[in-house]
mmCIF file of C-alpha atoms in Angstrom:
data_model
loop_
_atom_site.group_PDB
_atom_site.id
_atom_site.type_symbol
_atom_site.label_atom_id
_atom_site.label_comp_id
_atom_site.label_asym_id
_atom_site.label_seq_id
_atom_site.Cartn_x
_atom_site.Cartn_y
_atom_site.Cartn_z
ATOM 1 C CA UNK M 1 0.000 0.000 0.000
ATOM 2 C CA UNK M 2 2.887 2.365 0.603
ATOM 3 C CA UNK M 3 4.433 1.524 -2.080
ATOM 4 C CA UNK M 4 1.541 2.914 -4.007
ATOM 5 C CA UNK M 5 1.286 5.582 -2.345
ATOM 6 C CA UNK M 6 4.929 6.609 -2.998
ATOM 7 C CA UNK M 7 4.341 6.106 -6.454
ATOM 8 C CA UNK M 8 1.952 8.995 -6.686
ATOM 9 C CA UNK M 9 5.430 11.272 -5.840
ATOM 10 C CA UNK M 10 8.010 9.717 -8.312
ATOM 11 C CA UNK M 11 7.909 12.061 -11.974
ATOM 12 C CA UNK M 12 7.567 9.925 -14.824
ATOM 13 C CA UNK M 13 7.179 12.193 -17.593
ATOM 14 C CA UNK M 14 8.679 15.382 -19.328
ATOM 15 C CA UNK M 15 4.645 16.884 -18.433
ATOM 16 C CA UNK M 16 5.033 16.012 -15.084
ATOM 17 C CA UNK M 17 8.607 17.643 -14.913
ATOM 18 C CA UNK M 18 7.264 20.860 -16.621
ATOM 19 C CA UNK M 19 4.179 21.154 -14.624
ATOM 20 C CA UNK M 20 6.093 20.998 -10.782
ATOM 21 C CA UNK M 21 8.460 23.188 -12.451
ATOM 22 C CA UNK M 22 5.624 25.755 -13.130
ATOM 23 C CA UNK M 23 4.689 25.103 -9.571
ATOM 24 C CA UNK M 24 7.875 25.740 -8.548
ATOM 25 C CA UNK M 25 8.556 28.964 -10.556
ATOM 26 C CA UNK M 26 4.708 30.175 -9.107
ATOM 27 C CA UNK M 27 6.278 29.944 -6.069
ATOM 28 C CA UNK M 28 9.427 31.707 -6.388
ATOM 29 C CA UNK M 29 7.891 34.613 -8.080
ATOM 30 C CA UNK M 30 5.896 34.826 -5.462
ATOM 31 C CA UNK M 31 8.322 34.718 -2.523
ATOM 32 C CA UNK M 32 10.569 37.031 -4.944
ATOM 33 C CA UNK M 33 7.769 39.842 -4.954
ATOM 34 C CA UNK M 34 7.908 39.339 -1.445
ATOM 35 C CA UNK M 35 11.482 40.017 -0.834
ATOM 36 C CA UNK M 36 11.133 43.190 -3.356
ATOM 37 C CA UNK M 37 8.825 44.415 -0.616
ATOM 38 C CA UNK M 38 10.564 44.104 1.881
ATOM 39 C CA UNK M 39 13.945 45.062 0.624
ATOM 40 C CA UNK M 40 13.775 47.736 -1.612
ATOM 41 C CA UNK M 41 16.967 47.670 -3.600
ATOM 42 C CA UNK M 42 19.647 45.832 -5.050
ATOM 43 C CA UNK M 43 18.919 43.270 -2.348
ATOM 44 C CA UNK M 44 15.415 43.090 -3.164
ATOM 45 C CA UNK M 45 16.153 42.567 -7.100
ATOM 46 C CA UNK M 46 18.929 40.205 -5.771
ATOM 47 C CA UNK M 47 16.863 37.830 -3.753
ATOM 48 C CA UNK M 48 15.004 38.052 -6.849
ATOM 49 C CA UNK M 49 17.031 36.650 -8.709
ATOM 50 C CA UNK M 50 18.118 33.875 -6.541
ATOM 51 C CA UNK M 51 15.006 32.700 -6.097
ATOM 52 C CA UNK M 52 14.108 32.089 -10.014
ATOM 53 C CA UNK M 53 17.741 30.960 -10.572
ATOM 54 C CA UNK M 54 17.337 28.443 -8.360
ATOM 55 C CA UNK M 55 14.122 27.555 -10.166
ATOM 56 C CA UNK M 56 15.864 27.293 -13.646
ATOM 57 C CA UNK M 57 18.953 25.120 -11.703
ATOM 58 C CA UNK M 58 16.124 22.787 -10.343
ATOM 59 C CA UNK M 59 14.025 22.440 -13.782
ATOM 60 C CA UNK M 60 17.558 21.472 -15.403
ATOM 61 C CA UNK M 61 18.496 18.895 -12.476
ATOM 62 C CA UNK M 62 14.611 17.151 -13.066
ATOM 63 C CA UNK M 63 14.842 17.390 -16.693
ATOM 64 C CA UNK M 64 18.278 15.341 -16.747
ATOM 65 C CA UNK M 65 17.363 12.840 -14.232
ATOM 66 C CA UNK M 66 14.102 11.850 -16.561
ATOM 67 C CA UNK M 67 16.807 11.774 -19.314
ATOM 68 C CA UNK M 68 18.903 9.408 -17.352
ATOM 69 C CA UNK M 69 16.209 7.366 -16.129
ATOM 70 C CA UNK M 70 15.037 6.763 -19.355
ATOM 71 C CA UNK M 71 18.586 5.524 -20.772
ATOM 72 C CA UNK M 72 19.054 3.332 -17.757
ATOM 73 C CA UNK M 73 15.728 1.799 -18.500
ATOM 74 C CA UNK M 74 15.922 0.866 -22.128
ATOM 75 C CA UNK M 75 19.580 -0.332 -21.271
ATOM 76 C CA UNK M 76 18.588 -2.806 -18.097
ATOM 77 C CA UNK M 77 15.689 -3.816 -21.150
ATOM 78 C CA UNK M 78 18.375 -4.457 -23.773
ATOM 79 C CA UNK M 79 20.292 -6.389 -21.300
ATOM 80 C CA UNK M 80 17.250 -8.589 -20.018
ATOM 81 C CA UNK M 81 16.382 -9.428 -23.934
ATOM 82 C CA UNK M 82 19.794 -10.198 -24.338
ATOM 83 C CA UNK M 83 20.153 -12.049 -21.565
#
């Protein structure tokens, strides 16, 4: 039954990937617009920009991994036919 469960929090696609990533970048907008307000500035823009950057690092990082994933399953299939 857990196992299940956990299922429902593994990414198995490239739409999956795309739409947490939107989530994600929701999110750091958001908190962004908050640090604008409440440091006017260069450290407001800053924080800014640390907060999508980290977005776009994250998107990348998920993006690969499916890549990777997918190569490591069609070789373990190529090996098992083989085999």
């Amino acid at each position: 039954m857990l196992r299940k469960i956990g299922r429902l929090f593994v990414i198995k696609t490239r739409f999956e990937a795309f739409v947490i990533i939107y989530a994600l970048a929701l999110g750091a907008t958001s908190r962004g617009a908050a640090y604008l307000q409440e440091y006017p500035g260069w450290g407001g823009q800053l924080l800014f920009l640390a907060t999508t950057g980290a977005v776009f690092l994250a998107g990348a990082k998920i993006l690969d991994c499916l890549k990777y994933e997918k190569a490591e399953r069609e070789r373990e299939a190529v090996e098992q036919a083989e085999g």
